């Protein structure tokens, strides 16, 4: 073997040794190695921020927050026609001046974001940490006109972006 070829092999061996040493140092000094294993901070509630794949995975109950009779039944029928699982509609104890109030718990944070898109992001999200059910309550208000179309829902979802973690929670 010629001297040039021997010198090239030595240089490659030294470079490989340096690369292996660099990787070893990086792994040893890594401070994020246990970040995923730490989980939620003490006292934090785990929430489901995943958006549902299909509407039949979401349970809704519509409450009439207006003085208009039958509003909850009308909105409930619209959601049912879009494939959502519907609970029996009812009247709300409180009246709502806005488009809607969307009440949800830890199990439905992602689904509530999707439902907000049906109101073009104008529905007020109201997280209730003590809620144990997977049903989302929607209190329809005076400013409600109609649900968004599929295209409008998709555009609204893009504008709303990913669901935000409520205070005192962490993603499941």
mmCIF file of C-alpha atoms in Angstrom, residues 2-169:
data_model
loop_
_atom_site.group_PDB
_atom_site.id
_atom_site.type_symbol
_atom_site.label_atom_id
_atom_site.label_comp_id
_atom_site.label_asym_id
_atom_site.label_seq_id
_atom_site.Cartn_x
_atom_site.Cartn_y
_atom_site.Cartn_z
ATOM 1 C CA UNK A 2 1.278 3.422 -0.883
ATOM 2 C CA UNK A 3 2.062 6.115 1.634
ATOM 3 C CA UNK A 4 -0.772 8.334 0.313
ATOM 4 C CA UNK A 5 -3.351 5.615 0.753
ATOM 5 C CA UNK A 6 -2.086 4.827 4.276
ATOM 6 C CA UNK A 7 -2.204 8.507 5.237
ATOM 7 C CA UNK A 8 -5.821 8.794 3.927
ATOM 8 C CA UNK A 9 -6.904 5.764 5.979
ATOM 9 C CA UNK A 10 -5.277 7.208 9.102
ATOM 10 C CA UNK A 11 -7.073 10.543 8.577
ATOM 11 C CA UNK A 12 -10.418 8.740 8.115
ATOM 12 C CA UNK A 13 -9.815 6.660 11.248
ATOM 13 C CA UNK A 14 -9.010 9.776 13.291
ATOM 14 C CA UNK A 15 -12.141 11.560 11.965
ATOM 15 C CA UNK A 16 -14.313 8.543 12.788
ATOM 16 C CA UNK A 17 -12.848 8.381 16.306
ATOM 17 C CA UNK A 18 -13.519 12.097 16.823
ATOM 18 C CA UNK A 19 -17.106 11.707 15.586
ATOM 19 C CA UNK A 20 -17.729 8.790 17.963
ATOM 20 C CA UNK A 21 -16.196 10.758 20.842
ATOM 21 C CA UNK A 22 -18.386 13.780 20.010
ATOM 22 C CA UNK A 23 -21.548 11.683 20.016
ATOM 23 C CA UNK A 24 -20.564 10.053 23.314
ATOM 24 C CA UNK A 25 -19.950 13.463 24.948
ATOM 25 C CA UNK A 26 -23.286 14.777 23.659
ATOM 26 C CA UNK A 27 -25.160 11.785 25.063
ATOM 27 C CA UNK A 28 -23.462 12.011 28.437
ATOM 28 C CA UNK A 29 -24.042 15.768 28.826
ATOM 29 C CA UNK A 30 -27.651 15.667 27.531
ATOM 30 C CA UNK A 31 -29.940 17.402 30.034
ATOM 31 C CA UNK A 32 -33.181 16.548 28.207
ATOM 32 C CA UNK A 33 -32.840 12.792 28.449
ATOM 33 C CA UNK A 34 -35.440 12.458 31.187
ATOM 34 C CA UNK A 35 -37.775 15.256 30.039
ATOM 35 C CA UNK A 36 -40.414 12.922 28.631
ATOM 36 C CA UNK A 37 -40.267 10.682 31.665
ATOM 37 C CA UNK A 38 -41.025 13.527 34.067
ATOM 38 C CA UNK A 39 -44.717 13.670 33.055
ATOM 39 C CA UNK A 40 -47.041 16.240 34.518
ATOM 40 C CA UNK A 41 -46.038 18.520 37.371
ATOM 41 C CA UNK A 42 -47.563 17.691 40.739
ATOM 42 C CA UNK A 43 -51.205 18.728 40.912
ATOM 43 C CA UNK A 44 -51.607 19.199 37.148
ATOM 44 C CA UNK A 45 -54.556 17.594 35.386
ATOM 45 C CA UNK A 46 -53.916 15.594 32.237
ATOM 46 C CA UNK A 47 -56.110 16.654 29.330
ATOM 47 C CA UNK A 48 -56.869 15.214 25.912
ATOM 48 C CA UNK A 49 -55.822 17.792 23.299
ATOM 49 C CA UNK A 50 -56.166 15.440 20.330
ATOM 50 C CA UNK A 51 -58.681 16.508 17.710
ATOM 51 C CA UNK A 52 -61.238 13.777 16.987
ATOM 52 C CA UNK A 53 -61.007 12.094 13.601
ATOM 53 C CA UNK A 54 -64.773 11.744 13.108
ATOM 54 C CA UNK A 55 -67.782 13.668 14.340
ATOM 55 C CA UNK A 56 -69.366 10.515 15.806
ATOM 56 C CA UNK A 57 -66.568 10.506 18.419
ATOM 57 C CA UNK A 58 -67.922 13.731 19.953
ATOM 58 C CA UNK A 59 -70.891 13.929 22.352
ATOM 59 C CA UNK A 60 -72.748 17.241 22.526
ATOM 60 C CA UNK A 61 -75.594 18.683 24.563
ATOM 61 C CA UNK A 62 -77.154 21.901 23.314
ATOM 62 C CA UNK A 63 -78.633 24.339 25.809
ATOM 63 C CA UNK A 64 -80.850 27.262 24.819
ATOM 64 C CA UNK A 65 -79.371 30.448 26.259
ATOM 65 C CA UNK A 66 -81.857 32.687 24.433
ATOM 66 C CA UNK A 67 -85.485 33.658 24.858
ATOM 67 C CA UNK A 68 -86.244 32.061 21.458
ATOM 68 C CA UNK A 69 -88.221 28.863 21.932
ATOM 69 C CA UNK A 70 -86.820 25.790 20.181
ATOM 70 C CA UNK A 71 -83.342 27.192 19.506
ATOM 71 C CA UNK A 72 -81.592 24.301 21.300
ATOM 72 C CA UNK A 73 -83.601 21.721 19.342
ATOM 73 C CA UNK A 74 -82.762 23.439 16.037
ATOM 74 C CA UNK A 75 -79.014 23.582 16.722
ATOM 75 C CA UNK A 76 -79.045 20.044 18.095
ATOM 76 C CA UNK A 77 -80.638 18.801 14.871
ATOM 77 C CA UNK A 78 -77.997 20.633 12.792
ATOM 78 C CA UNK A 79 -75.172 18.957 14.733
ATOM 79 C CA UNK A 80 -76.943 15.582 14.531
ATOM 80 C CA UNK A 81 -77.157 15.939 10.740
ATOM 81 C CA UNK A 82 -73.375 16.393 10.736
ATOM 82 C CA UNK A 83 -72.873 13.086 12.535
ATOM 83 C CA UNK A 84 -72.318 14.159 16.145
ATOM 84 C CA UNK A 85 -73.652 12.139 19.076
ATOM 85 C CA UNK A 86 -76.365 14.283 20.618
ATOM 86 C CA UNK A 87 -77.759 14.374 24.142
ATOM 87 C CA UNK A 88 -81.261 15.662 24.795
ATOM 88 C CA UNK A 89 -81.382 19.487 24.297
ATOM 89 C CA UNK A 90 -82.533 21.663 27.195
ATOM 90 C CA UNK A 91 -82.919 25.247 28.339
ATOM 91 C CA UNK A 92 -80.036 26.961 30.088
ATOM 92 C CA UNK A 93 -80.518 28.599 33.479
ATOM 93 C CA UNK A 94 -78.533 31.605 32.281
ATOM 94 C CA UNK A 95 -79.008 33.630 29.128
ATOM 95 C CA UNK A 96 -76.073 34.284 26.775
ATOM 96 C CA UNK A 97 -75.690 37.450 24.703
ATOM 97 C CA UNK A 98 -72.783 36.104 22.627
ATOM 98 C CA UNK A 99 -72.840 33.469 19.859
ATOM 99 C CA UNK A 100 -72.279 30.511 22.179
ATOM 100 C CA UNK A 101 -70.508 29.309 25.303
ATOM 101 C CA UNK A 102 -68.734 25.956 24.957
ATOM 102 C CA UNK A 103 -68.274 24.160 28.291
ATOM 103 C CA UNK A 104 -65.874 21.234 28.410
ATOM 104 C CA UNK A 105 -63.617 19.246 30.709
ATOM 105 C CA UNK A 106 -60.235 17.492 30.609
ATOM 106 C CA UNK A 107 -61.456 14.668 28.357
ATOM 107 C CA UNK A 108 -62.645 17.002 25.591
ATOM 108 C CA UNK A 109 -60.162 19.881 25.205
ATOM 109 C CA UNK A 110 -59.306 18.921 21.614
ATOM 110 C CA UNK A 111 -62.912 18.226 20.670
ATOM 111 C CA UNK A 112 -63.995 21.586 22.122
ATOM 112 C CA UNK A 113 -61.510 23.332 19.837
ATOM 113 C CA UNK A 114 -63.139 21.603 16.875
ATOM 114 C CA UNK A 115 -66.600 22.651 18.074
ATOM 115 C CA UNK A 116 -65.402 26.266 18.397
ATOM 116 C CA UNK A 117 -64.612 26.112 14.679
ATOM 117 C CA UNK A 118 -68.312 25.444 13.974
ATOM 118 C CA UNK A 119 -68.961 28.880 15.473
ATOM 119 C CA UNK A 120 -66.046 30.384 13.488
ATOM 120 C CA UNK A 121 -64.024 30.811 16.672
ATOM 121 C CA UNK A 122 -66.651 33.138 18.174
ATOM 122 C CA UNK A 123 -67.871 30.587 20.705
ATOM 123 C CA UNK A 124 -66.468 31.336 24.157
ATOM 124 C CA UNK A 125 -64.491 28.364 25.468
ATOM 125 C CA UNK A 126 -65.106 27.623 29.138
ATOM 126 C CA UNK A 127 -62.862 24.948 30.644
ATOM 127 C CA UNK A 128 -64.179 23.240 33.776
ATOM 128 C CA UNK A 129 -61.443 21.232 35.499
ATOM 129 C CA UNK A 130 -63.918 19.353 37.709
ATOM 130 C CA UNK A 131 -65.988 18.069 34.796
ATOM 131 C CA UNK A 132 -65.683 14.280 34.547
ATOM 132 C CA UNK A 133 -67.938 13.622 31.572
ATOM 133 C CA UNK A 134 -66.944 13.457 27.914
ATOM 134 C CA UNK A 135 -69.986 15.489 26.853
ATOM 135 C CA UNK A 136 -69.475 19.066 25.656
ATOM 136 C CA UNK A 137 -72.218 21.516 26.622
ATOM 137 C CA UNK A 138 -72.968 24.284 24.144
ATOM 138 C CA UNK A 139 -75.071 27.173 25.405
ATOM 139 C CA UNK A 140 -76.393 28.892 22.281
ATOM 140 C CA UNK A 141 -76.680 32.661 22.641
ATOM 141 C CA UNK A 142 -78.566 35.554 21.088
ATOM 142 C CA UNK A 143 -75.935 36.290 18.418
ATOM 143 C CA UNK A 144 -76.074 32.758 16.965
ATOM 144 C CA UNK A 145 -77.084 32.689 13.302
ATOM 145 C CA UNK A 146 -76.033 29.293 11.896
ATOM 146 C CA UNK A 147 -73.291 26.682 12.025
ATOM 147 C CA UNK A 148 -70.332 27.060 9.699
ATOM 148 C CA UNK A 149 -70.050 25.010 6.519
ATOM 149 C CA UNK A 150 -67.412 22.277 6.253
ATOM 150 C CA UNK A 151 -65.073 24.592 4.357
ATOM 151 C CA UNK A 152 -65.562 27.370 6.901
ATOM 152 C CA UNK A 153 -64.916 24.913 9.757
ATOM 153 C CA UNK A 154 -61.630 23.823 8.160
ATOM 154 C CA UNK A 155 -60.547 27.434 7.648
ATOM 155 C CA UNK A 156 -61.553 28.320 11.189
ATOM 156 C CA UNK A 157 -59.587 25.366 12.568
ATOM 157 C CA UNK A 158 -56.516 26.588 10.718
ATOM 158 C CA UNK A 159 -56.934 30.038 12.260
ATOM 159 C CA UNK A 160 -57.597 28.689 15.757
ATOM 160 C CA UNK A 161 -54.507 26.430 15.484
ATOM 161 C CA UNK A 162 -53.802 23.658 17.971
ATOM 162 C CA UNK A 163 -55.773 23.512 21.205
ATOM 163 C CA UNK A 164 -54.119 25.468 24.015
ATOM 164 C CA UNK A 165 -53.576 23.766 27.347
ATOM 165 C CA UNK A 166 -55.798 25.270 30.050
ATOM 166 C CA UNK A 167 -53.928 26.569 33.124
ATOM 167 C CA UNK A 168 -52.872 23.845 35.544
ATOM 168 C CA UNK A 169 -52.984 21.083 32.935
#
